[in-house]
Coordinates of C-alpha atoms and ligand atoms in Angstrom, one line a residue:
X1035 CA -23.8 -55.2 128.2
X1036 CA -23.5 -51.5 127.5
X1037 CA -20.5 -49.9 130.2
X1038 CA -20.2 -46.4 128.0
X1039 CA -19.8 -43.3 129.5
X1040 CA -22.5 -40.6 130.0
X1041 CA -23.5 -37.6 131.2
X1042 CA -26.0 -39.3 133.7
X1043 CA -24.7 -42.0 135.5
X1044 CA -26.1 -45.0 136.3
X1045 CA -24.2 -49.1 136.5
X1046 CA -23.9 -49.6 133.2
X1047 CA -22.8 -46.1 132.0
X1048 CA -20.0 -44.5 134.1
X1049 CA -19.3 -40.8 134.2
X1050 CA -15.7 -39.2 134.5
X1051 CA -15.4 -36.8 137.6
X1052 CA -12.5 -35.2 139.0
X1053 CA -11.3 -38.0 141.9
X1054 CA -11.9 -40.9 139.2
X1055 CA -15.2 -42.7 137.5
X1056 CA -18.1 -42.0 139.3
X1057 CA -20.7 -45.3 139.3
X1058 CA -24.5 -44.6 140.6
X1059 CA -26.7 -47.5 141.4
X1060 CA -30.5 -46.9 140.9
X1061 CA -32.1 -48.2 144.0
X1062 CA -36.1 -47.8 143.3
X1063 CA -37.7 -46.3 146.3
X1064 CA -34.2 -46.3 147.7
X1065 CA -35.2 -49.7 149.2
X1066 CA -32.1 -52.4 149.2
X1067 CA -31.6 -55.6 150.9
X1068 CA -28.4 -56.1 152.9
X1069 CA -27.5 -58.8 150.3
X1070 CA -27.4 -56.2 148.1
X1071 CA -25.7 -53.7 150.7
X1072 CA -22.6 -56.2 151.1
X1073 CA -22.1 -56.4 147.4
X1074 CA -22.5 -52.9 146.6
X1075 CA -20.0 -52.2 150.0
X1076 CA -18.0 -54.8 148.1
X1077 CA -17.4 -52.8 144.9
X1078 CA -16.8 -49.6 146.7
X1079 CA -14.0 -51.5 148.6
X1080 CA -12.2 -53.1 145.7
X1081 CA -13.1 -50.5 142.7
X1082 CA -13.7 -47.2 144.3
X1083 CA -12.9 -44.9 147.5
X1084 CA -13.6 -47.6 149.8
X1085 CA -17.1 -45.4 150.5
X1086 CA -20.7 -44.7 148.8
X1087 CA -22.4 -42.1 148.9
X1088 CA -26.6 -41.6 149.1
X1089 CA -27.8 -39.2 146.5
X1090 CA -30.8 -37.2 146.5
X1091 CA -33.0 -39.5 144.7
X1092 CA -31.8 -42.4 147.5
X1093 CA -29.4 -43.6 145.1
X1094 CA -25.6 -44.9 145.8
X1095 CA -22.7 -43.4 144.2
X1096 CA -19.8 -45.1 144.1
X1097 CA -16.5 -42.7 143.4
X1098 CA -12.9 -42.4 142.9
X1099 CA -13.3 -46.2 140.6
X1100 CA -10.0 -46.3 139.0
X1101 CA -10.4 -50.6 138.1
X1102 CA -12.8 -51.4 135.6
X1103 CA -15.7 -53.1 136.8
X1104 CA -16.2 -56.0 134.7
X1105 CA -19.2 -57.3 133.1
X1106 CA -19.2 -60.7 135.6
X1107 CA -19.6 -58.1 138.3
X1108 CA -22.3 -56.4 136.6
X1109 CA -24.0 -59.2 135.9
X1110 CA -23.7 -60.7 139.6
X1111 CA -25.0 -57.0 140.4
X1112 CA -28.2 -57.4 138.1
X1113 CA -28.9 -61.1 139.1
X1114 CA -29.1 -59.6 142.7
X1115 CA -31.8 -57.6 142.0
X1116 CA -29.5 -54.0 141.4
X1117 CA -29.3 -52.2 138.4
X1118 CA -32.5 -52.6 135.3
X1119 CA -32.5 -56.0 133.9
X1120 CA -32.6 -54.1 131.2
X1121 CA -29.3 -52.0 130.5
X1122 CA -31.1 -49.5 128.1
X1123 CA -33.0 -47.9 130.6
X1124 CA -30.7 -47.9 133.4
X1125 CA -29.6 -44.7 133.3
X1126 CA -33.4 -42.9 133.9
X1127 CA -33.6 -41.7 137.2
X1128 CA -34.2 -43.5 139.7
X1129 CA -37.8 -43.9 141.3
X1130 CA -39.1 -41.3 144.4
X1131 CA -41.3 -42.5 146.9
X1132 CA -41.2 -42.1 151.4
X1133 CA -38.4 -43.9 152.8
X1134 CA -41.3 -45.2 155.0
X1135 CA -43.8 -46.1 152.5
X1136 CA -45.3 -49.5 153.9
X1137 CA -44.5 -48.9 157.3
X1138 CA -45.9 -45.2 158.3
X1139 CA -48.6 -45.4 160.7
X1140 CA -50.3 -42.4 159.0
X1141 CA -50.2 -43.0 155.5
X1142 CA -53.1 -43.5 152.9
X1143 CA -51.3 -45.7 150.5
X1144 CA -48.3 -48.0 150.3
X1145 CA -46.7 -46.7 147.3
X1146 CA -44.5 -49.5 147.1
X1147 CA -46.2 -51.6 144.3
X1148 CA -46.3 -48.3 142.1
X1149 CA -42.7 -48.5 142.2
X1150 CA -41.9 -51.9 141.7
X1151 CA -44.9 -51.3 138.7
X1152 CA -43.0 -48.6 136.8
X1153 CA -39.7 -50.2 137.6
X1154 CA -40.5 -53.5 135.6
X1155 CA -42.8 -51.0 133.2
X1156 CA -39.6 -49.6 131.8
X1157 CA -37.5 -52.4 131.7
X1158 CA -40.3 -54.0 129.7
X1159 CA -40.3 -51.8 127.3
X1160 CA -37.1 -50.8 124.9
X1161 CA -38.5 -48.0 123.4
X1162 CA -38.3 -46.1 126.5
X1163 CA -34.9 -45.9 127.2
X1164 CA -35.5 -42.6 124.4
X1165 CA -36.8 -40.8 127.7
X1166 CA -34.8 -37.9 128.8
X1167 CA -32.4 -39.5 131.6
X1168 CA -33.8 -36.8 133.7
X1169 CA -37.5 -38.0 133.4
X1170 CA -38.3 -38.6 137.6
X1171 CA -41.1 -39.9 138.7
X1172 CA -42.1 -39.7 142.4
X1173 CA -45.0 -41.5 144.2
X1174 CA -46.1 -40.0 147.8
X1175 CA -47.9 -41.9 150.2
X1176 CA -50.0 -39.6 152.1
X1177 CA -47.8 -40.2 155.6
X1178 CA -45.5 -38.3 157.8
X1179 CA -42.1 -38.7 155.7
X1180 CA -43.4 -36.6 152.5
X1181 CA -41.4 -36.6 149.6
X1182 CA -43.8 -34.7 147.5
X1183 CA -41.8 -31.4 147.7
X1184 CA -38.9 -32.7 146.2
X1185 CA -38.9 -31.8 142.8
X1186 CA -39.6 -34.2 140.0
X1187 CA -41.3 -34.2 136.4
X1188 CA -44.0 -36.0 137.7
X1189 CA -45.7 -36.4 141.1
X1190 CA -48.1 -38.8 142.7
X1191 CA -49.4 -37.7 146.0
X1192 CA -52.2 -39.9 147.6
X1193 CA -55.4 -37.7 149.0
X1194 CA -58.4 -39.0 151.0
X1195 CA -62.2 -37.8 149.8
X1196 CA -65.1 -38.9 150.8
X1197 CA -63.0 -41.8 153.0
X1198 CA -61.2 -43.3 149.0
X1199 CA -57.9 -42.8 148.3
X1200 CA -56.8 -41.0 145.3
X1201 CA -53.4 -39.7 143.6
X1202 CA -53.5 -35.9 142.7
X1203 CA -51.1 -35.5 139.6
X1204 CA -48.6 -33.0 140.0
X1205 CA -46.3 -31.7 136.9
X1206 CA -43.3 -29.9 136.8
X1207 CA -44.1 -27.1 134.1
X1208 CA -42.9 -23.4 134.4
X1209 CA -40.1 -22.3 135.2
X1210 CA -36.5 -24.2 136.2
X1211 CA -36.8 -25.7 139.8
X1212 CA -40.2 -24.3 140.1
X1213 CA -42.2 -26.4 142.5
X1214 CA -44.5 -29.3 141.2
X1215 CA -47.7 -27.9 140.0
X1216 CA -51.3 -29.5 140.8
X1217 CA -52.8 -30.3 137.3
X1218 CA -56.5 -30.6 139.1
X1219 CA -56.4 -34.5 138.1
X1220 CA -57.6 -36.9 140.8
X1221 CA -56.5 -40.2 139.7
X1222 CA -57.7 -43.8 141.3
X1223 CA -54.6 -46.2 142.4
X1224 CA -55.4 -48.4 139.4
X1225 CA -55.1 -45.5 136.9
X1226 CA -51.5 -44.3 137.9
X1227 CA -49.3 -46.4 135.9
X1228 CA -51.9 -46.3 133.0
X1229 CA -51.5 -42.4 132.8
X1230 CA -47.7 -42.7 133.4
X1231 CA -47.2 -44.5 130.4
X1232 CA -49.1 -42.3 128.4
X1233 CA -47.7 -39.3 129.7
X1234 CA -44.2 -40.9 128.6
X1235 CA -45.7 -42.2 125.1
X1236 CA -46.7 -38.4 124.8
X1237 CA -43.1 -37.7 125.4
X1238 CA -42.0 -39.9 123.2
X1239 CA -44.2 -38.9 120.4
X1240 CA -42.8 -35.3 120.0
X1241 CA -39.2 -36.2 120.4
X1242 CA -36.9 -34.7 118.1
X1243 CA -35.2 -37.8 117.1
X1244 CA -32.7 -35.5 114.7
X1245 CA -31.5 -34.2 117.8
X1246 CA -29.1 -35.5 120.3
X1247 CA -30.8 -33.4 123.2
X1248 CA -33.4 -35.0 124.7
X1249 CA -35.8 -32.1 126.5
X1250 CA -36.8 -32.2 130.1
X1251 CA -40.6 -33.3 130.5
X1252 CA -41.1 -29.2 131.6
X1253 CA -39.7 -28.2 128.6
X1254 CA -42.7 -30.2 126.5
X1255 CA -45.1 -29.1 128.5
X1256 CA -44.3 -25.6 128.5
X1257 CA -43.8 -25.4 125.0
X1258 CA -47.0 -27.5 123.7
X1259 CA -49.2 -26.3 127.3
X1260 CA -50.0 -28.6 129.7
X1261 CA -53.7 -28.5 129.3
X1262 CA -52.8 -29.9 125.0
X1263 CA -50.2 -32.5 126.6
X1264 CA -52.7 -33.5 128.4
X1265 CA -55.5 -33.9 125.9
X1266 CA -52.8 -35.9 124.0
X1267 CA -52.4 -38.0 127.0
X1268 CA -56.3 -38.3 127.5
X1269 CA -56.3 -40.0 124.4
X1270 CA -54.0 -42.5 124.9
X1271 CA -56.6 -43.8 127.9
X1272 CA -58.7 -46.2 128.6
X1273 CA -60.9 -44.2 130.8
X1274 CA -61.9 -39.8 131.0
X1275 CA -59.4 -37.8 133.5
X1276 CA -61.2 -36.6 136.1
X1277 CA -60.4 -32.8 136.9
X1278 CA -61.4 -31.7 140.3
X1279 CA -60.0 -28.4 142.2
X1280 CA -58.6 -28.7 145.2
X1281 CA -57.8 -25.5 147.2
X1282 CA -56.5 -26.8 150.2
X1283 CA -54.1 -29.1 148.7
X1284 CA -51.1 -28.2 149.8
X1285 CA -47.5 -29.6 149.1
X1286 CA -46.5 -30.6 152.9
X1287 CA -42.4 -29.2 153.2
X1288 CA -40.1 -32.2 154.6
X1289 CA -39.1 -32.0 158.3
X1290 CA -36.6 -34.4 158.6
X1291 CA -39.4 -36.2 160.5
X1292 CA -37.3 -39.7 159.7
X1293 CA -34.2 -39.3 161.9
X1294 CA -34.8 -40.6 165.4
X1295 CA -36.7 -43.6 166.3
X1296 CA -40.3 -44.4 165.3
X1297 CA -43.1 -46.9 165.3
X1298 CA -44.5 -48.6 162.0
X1299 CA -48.0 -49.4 161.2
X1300 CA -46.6 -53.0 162.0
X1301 CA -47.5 -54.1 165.6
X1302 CA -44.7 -53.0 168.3
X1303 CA -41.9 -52.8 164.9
X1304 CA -40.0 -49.8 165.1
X1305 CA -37.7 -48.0 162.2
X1306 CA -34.6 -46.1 163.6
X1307 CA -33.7 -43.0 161.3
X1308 CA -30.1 -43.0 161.0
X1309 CA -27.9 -39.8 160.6
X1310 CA -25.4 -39.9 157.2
X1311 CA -22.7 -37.3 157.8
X1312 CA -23.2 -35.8 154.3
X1313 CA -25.3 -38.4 152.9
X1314 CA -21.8 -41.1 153.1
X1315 CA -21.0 -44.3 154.6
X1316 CA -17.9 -46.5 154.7
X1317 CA -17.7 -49.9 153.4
X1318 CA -17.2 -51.1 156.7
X1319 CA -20.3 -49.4 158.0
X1320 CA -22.1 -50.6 155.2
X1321 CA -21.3 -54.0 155.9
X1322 CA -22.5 -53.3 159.9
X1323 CA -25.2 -52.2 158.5
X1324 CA -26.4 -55.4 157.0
X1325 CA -25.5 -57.1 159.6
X1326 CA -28.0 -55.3 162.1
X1327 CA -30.6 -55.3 159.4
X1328 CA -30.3 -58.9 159.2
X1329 CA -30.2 -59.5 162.7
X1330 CA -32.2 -57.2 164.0
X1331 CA -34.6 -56.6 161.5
X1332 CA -36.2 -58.0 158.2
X1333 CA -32.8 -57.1 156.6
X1334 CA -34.1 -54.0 154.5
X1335 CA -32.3 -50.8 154.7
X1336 CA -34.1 -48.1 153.3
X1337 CA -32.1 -45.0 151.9
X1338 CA -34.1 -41.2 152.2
X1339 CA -33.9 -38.5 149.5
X1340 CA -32.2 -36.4 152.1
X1341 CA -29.2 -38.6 151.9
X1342 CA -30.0 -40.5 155.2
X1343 CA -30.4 -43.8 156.2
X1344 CA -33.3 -45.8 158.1
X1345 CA -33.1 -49.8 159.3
X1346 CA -36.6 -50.9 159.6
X1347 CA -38.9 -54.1 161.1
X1348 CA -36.9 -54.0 164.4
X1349 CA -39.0 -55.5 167.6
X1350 CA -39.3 -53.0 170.4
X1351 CA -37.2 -55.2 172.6
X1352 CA -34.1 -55.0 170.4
X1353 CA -34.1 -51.1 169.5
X1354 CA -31.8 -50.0 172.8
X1355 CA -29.3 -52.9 171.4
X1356 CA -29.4 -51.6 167.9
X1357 CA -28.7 -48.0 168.8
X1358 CA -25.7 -49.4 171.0
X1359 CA -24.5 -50.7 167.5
X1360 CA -25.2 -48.4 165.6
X1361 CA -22.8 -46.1 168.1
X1362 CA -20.1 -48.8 167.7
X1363 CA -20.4 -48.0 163.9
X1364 CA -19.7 -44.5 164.4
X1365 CA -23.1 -43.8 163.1
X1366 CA -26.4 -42.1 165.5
X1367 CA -29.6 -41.7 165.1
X1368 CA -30.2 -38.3 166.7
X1369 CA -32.8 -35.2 165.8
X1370 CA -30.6 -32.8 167.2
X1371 CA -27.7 -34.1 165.3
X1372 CA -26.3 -31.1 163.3
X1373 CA -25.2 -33.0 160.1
X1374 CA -28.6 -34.6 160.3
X1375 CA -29.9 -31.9 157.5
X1376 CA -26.5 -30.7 156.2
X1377 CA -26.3 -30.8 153.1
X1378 CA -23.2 -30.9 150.5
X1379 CA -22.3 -31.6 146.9
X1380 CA -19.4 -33.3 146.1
X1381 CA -17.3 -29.7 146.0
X1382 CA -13.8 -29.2 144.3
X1383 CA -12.4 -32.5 145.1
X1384 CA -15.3 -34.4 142.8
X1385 CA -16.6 -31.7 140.5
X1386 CA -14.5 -29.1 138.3
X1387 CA -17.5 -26.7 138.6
X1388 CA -17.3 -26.2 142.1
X1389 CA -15.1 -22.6 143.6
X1390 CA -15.0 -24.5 147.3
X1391 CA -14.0 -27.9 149.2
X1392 CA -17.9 -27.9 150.3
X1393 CA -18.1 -31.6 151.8
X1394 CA -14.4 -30.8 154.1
X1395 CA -16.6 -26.7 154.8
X1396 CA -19.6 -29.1 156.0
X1397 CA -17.9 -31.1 157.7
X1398 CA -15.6 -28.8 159.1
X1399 CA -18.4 -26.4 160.3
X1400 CA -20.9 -28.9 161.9
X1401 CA -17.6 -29.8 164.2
X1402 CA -17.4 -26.9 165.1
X1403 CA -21.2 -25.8 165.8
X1404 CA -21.2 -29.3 168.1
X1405 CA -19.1 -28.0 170.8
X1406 CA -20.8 -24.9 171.0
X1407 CA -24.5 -25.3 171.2
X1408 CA -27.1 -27.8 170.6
X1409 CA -30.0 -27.9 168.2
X1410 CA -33.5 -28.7 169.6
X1411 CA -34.9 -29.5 165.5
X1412 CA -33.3 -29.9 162.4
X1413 CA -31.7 -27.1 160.9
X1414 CA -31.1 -27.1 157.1
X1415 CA -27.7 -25.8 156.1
X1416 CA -26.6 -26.7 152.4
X1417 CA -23.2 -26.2 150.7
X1418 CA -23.3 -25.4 147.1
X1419 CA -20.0 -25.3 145.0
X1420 CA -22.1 -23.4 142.3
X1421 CA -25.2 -22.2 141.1
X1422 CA -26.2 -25.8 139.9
X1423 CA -27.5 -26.7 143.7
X1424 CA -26.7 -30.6 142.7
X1425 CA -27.0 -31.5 146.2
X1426 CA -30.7 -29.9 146.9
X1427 CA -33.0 -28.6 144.8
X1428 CA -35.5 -27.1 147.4
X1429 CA -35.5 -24.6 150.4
X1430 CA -33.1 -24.8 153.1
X1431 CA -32.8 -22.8 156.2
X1432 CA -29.5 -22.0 154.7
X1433 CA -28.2 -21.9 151.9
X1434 CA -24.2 -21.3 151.4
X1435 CA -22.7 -20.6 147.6
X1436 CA -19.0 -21.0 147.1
X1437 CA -16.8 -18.5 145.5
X1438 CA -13.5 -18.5 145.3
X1439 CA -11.2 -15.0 145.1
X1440 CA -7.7 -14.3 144.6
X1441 CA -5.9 -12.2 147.2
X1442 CA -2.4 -11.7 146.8
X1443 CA -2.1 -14.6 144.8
X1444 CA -3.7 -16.9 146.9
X1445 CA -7.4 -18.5 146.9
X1446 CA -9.5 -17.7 149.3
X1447 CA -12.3 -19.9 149.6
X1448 CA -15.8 -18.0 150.8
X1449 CA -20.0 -18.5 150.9
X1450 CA -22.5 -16.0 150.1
X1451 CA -24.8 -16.7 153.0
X1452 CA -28.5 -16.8 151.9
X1453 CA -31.6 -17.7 154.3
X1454 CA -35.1 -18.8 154.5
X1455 CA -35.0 -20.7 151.1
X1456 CA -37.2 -18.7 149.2
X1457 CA -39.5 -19.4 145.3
X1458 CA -38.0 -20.7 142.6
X1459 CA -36.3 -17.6 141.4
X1460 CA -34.8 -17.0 144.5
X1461 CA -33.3 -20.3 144.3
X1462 CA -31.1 -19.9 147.5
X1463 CA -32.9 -17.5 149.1
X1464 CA -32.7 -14.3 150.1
X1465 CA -29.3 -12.7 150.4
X1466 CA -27.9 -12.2 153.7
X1467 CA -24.1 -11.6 153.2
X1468 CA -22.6 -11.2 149.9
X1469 CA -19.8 -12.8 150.5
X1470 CA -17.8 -14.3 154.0
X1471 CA -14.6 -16.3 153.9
X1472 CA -15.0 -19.7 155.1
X1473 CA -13.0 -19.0 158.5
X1474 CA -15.2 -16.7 159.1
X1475 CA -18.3 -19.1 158.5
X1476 CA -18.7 -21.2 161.7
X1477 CA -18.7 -18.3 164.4
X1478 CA -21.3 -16.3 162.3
X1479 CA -23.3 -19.1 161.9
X1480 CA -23.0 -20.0 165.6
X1481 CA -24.0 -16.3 165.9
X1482 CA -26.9 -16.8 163.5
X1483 CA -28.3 -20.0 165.6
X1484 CA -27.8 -19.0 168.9
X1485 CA -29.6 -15.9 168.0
X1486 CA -33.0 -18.1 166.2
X1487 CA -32.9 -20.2 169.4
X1488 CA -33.7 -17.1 171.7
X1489 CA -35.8 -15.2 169.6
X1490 CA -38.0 -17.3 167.3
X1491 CA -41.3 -17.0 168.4
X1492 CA -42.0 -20.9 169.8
X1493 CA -39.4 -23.9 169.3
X1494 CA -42.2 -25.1 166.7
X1495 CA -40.7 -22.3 164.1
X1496 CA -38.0 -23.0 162.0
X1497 CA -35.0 -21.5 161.1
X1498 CA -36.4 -20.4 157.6
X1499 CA -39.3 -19.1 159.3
X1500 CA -37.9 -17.3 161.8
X1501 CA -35.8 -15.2 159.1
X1502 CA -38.6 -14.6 156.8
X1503 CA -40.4 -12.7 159.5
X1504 CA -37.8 -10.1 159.3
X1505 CA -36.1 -7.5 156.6
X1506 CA -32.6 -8.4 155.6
X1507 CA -31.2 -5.4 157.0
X1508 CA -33.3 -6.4 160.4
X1509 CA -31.6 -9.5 160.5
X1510 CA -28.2 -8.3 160.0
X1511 CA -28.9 -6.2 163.2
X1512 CA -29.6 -9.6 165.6
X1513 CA -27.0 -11.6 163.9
X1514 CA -24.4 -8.7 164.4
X1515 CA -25.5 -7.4 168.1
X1516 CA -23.8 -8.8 171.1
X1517 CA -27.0 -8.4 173.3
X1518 CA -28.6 -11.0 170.9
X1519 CA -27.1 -14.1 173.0
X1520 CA -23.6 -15.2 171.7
X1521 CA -20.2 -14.5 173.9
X1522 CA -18.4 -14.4 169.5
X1523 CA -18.3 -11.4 167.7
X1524 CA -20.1 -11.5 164.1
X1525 CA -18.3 -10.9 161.5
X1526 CA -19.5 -7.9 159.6
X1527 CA -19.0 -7.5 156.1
X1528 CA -16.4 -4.1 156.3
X1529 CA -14.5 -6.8 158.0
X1530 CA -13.9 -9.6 155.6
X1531 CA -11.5 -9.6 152.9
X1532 CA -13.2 -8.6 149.6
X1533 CA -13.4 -6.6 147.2
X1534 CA -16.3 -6.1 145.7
X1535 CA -15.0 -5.6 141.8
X1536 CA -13.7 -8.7 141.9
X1537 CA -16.7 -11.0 143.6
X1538 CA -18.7 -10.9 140.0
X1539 CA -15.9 -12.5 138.0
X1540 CA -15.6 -15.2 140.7
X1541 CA -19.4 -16.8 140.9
X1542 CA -19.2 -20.2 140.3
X1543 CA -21.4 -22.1 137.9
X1544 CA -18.3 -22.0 135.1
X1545 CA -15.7 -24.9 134.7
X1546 CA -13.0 -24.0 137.1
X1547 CA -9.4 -23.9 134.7
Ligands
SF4_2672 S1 -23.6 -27.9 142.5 FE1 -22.1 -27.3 141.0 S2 -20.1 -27.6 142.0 FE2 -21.6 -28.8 143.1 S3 -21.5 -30.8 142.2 FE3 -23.2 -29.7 141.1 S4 -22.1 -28.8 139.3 FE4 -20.5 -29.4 140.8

């Protein structure tokens, strides 16, 4: 039983970060039992931080593991259902699909089969633990909680025509962080694990086994051209891909539509969407956790690519109790919850890259925002220690980049403040203040808020939208003007302690000495 160290963690092959080993635990479709919860809750109490933490792909991350786990553990882990069966591959990225898939009233497909499918398809089959690590594959239901935005090398998003269900096949190609691109291939259910395993044998095929890179799937397909990959892929196939155009096919943008309480497809069952302050939980919550999921529910927890939580199966009658618990377990399950889309990667304390203590900034500011107003929707903030974006890949309603400068020899920790997301060259989005020191953050972002709330055009328009209807230099104006709302003075730029020679050197994105 392999426990090496690599660059891409997963059980069997631990990674060194700054507060100790760092151990993540693929959880396909982010679907776990709460047997599996206790014993993962277990680890995290006697090898690591006493924590986990949810990951964008609905893994768990245990951190700060300073005792070996040993292979007995491992093993106990496996026969439970966690980690591959087969070591090789367990380090491939874990399996995307709706936290609800199953249970959505509104979607075409339960995807859940495709992911159990591929799971035991490459565990089956040695030769693909030669895939990239980062080769992601993502299967989207049709319903409410869409995950087809987030970005993967390959996307399965289920369409209705002509009252069939299909899969449309979307591919990441382009450029870096670029959005998943429609291919124009309409797929039947049955075909999607045929094509998968061609479009990985194509993979395969043109690996440069000399070299100890391994390209993303977007770098293949640029450099051969997805329409050649393809034909390679074709040929590989039972059966002729079916090309058909689709201009109305859009990729639907995630809403946080999961937090809060919900009914499933399942007669008068309900799923309660539960808030994650940055995506962690304690082991003691964890263990609450499968408690109410046993008693309570069908004892499933489901974890959400936007590092959140939902217990599912719960009879109407019990759903008052379970939120009561859920409060004794200092968790809650409410939309207008700040750090219900705040987002963070691990920061300085975990990561040498990182300028700023982003997860203690998040925190920090979402305290803060609490006592002074409340949200009526999700609003998107993400921390970024550097340019990397670890923690979120796509649009946010704001986007905060740390960088660290030295006045009078002293760090000062700071954000620029970008908004409205933006493409996938404006990876944060557009630029709203070059650079503001993180006391400074929570009353401009108060400002910022406060400001949205009384002048978007209806409570249906988000933060991002709201800011893309205006220039920059507009929005500067509302944020800074006291007739705008707030009773706090913004902080204006001539205010804050930079200088702007020095900002360059600072950006993040290079190992911190
Ligand atoms: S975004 Fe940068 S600082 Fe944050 S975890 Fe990733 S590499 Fe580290």
């Amino acid at each position: 039983m392999s426990s090496g160290f690599a660059t891409c963690p997963g059980l069997f092959y631990s990674t060194s970060a700054e507060d100790g080993i760092l151990s993540r635990i693929r959880i396909p479709g982010g679907i776990l039992d709460s047997i599996q919860c206790r014993a993962i809750a277990d680890i995290a109490d006697h090898h690591g931080g006493g924590y986990v933490d949810v990951t964008n792909r609905a893994n768990l991350q245990v951190r700060e593991i300073h005792t070996k786990i040993n292979s007995q553990v491992l093993k106990h882990l496996q026969d439970i259902g966690l980690g591959s069966s087969n070591t090789a591959v367990d380090h491939i990225r874990n399996i995307m699909t709706s936290p609800t898939a199953g249970i959505d009233p509104q979607e075409l497909i339960d995807t859940r089969p495709f992911v159990q499918g591929w799971d035991d398809f490459i565990a089956a089959y040695p030769a693909l633990s030669e895939l990239s690590a980062k080769f992601s594959v993502c299967f989207d239901g049709g319903g409410t909680v869409s995950v087809s935005d987030r970005l993967n090398d390959i996307t399965f998003a289920a369409v209705l025509i002509d009252g069939s269900v299909y899969l449309r096949l979307y591919l990441s190609v382009g450029a870096k962080g670029a959005p998943p691109s429609d291919v124009e291939i309409l797929l039947s259910p049955e075909q999607c694990l045929q094509i998968l395993a061609a479009l990985a044998d194509v993979y395969l095929a043109h690996l440069d086994t000399t070299s100890k890179r391994k390209p993303r799937l977007r770098e293949l397909l640029n450099t051969l051209g997805y329409e050649n990959y393809l034909q390679e892929v074709e040929q590989r196939l039972p059966f002729p891909l079916v090309r058909m155009r689709c201009e109305e096919c859009q990729i639907p943008t995630a809403k946080y539509q999961h937090i809060g309480i919900y009914p499933q497809r399942q007669q008068d069952l309900f799923y309660i969407g539960i808030v994650l302050p940055l995506g962690r939980l304690d082991s003691t919550q964890m263990q609450g956790l499968a408690d109410l999921a046993e008693k309570y529910g069908s004892g499933t927890l489901r974890l959400t690519p936007w590092q959140n939580l939902l217990l599912t199966d719960i009879p109407q009658q019990w759903v008052i109790d379970v939120q009561n618990q859920l409060a004794l377990l200092g968790l809650d399950s409410s939309i207008t919850n700040i750090k219900s889309a705040l987002v963070a990667c691990s920061g300085n304390k975990g990561c040498a890259a990182s300028a700023t203590d982003t997860k203690r900034h998040a925190l920090s500011l979402a305290e803060y925002l609490e006592t002074r107003l409340t949200l009526d929707r999700p609003i998107n903030i993400h921390f970024s220690g550097c340019i990397k974006s670890c923690a979120q890949h796509t649009k946010s309603d704001i986007a905060l980049l740390g960088v660290s400068i030295e006045v009078d020899n002293r760090t000062v920790e700071g954000y620029h403040v970008y908004v409205g997301g933006g493409d996938y060259n404006q990876k944060f989005g557009r630029e709203l203040y070059q650079y503001v020191t993180f006391d400074k953050l929570p009353p401009l972002l108060e400002q910022m808020l406060k400001t949205y709330k009384i002048q978007r055009t209806n409570p249906g328009e988000s933060f991002g939208e709201f800011t893309n209807r205006y220039a920059i230099a507009q929005l500067k104006q509302l944020f800074a003007s006291p007739d705008s709302n707030s009773q706090t003075e913004c902080p204006t730029i001539s205010e804050m302690p930079m200088k702007s020679t020095v900002i360059p050197l600072q950006l993040s994105g290079q190992k911190r000495t």
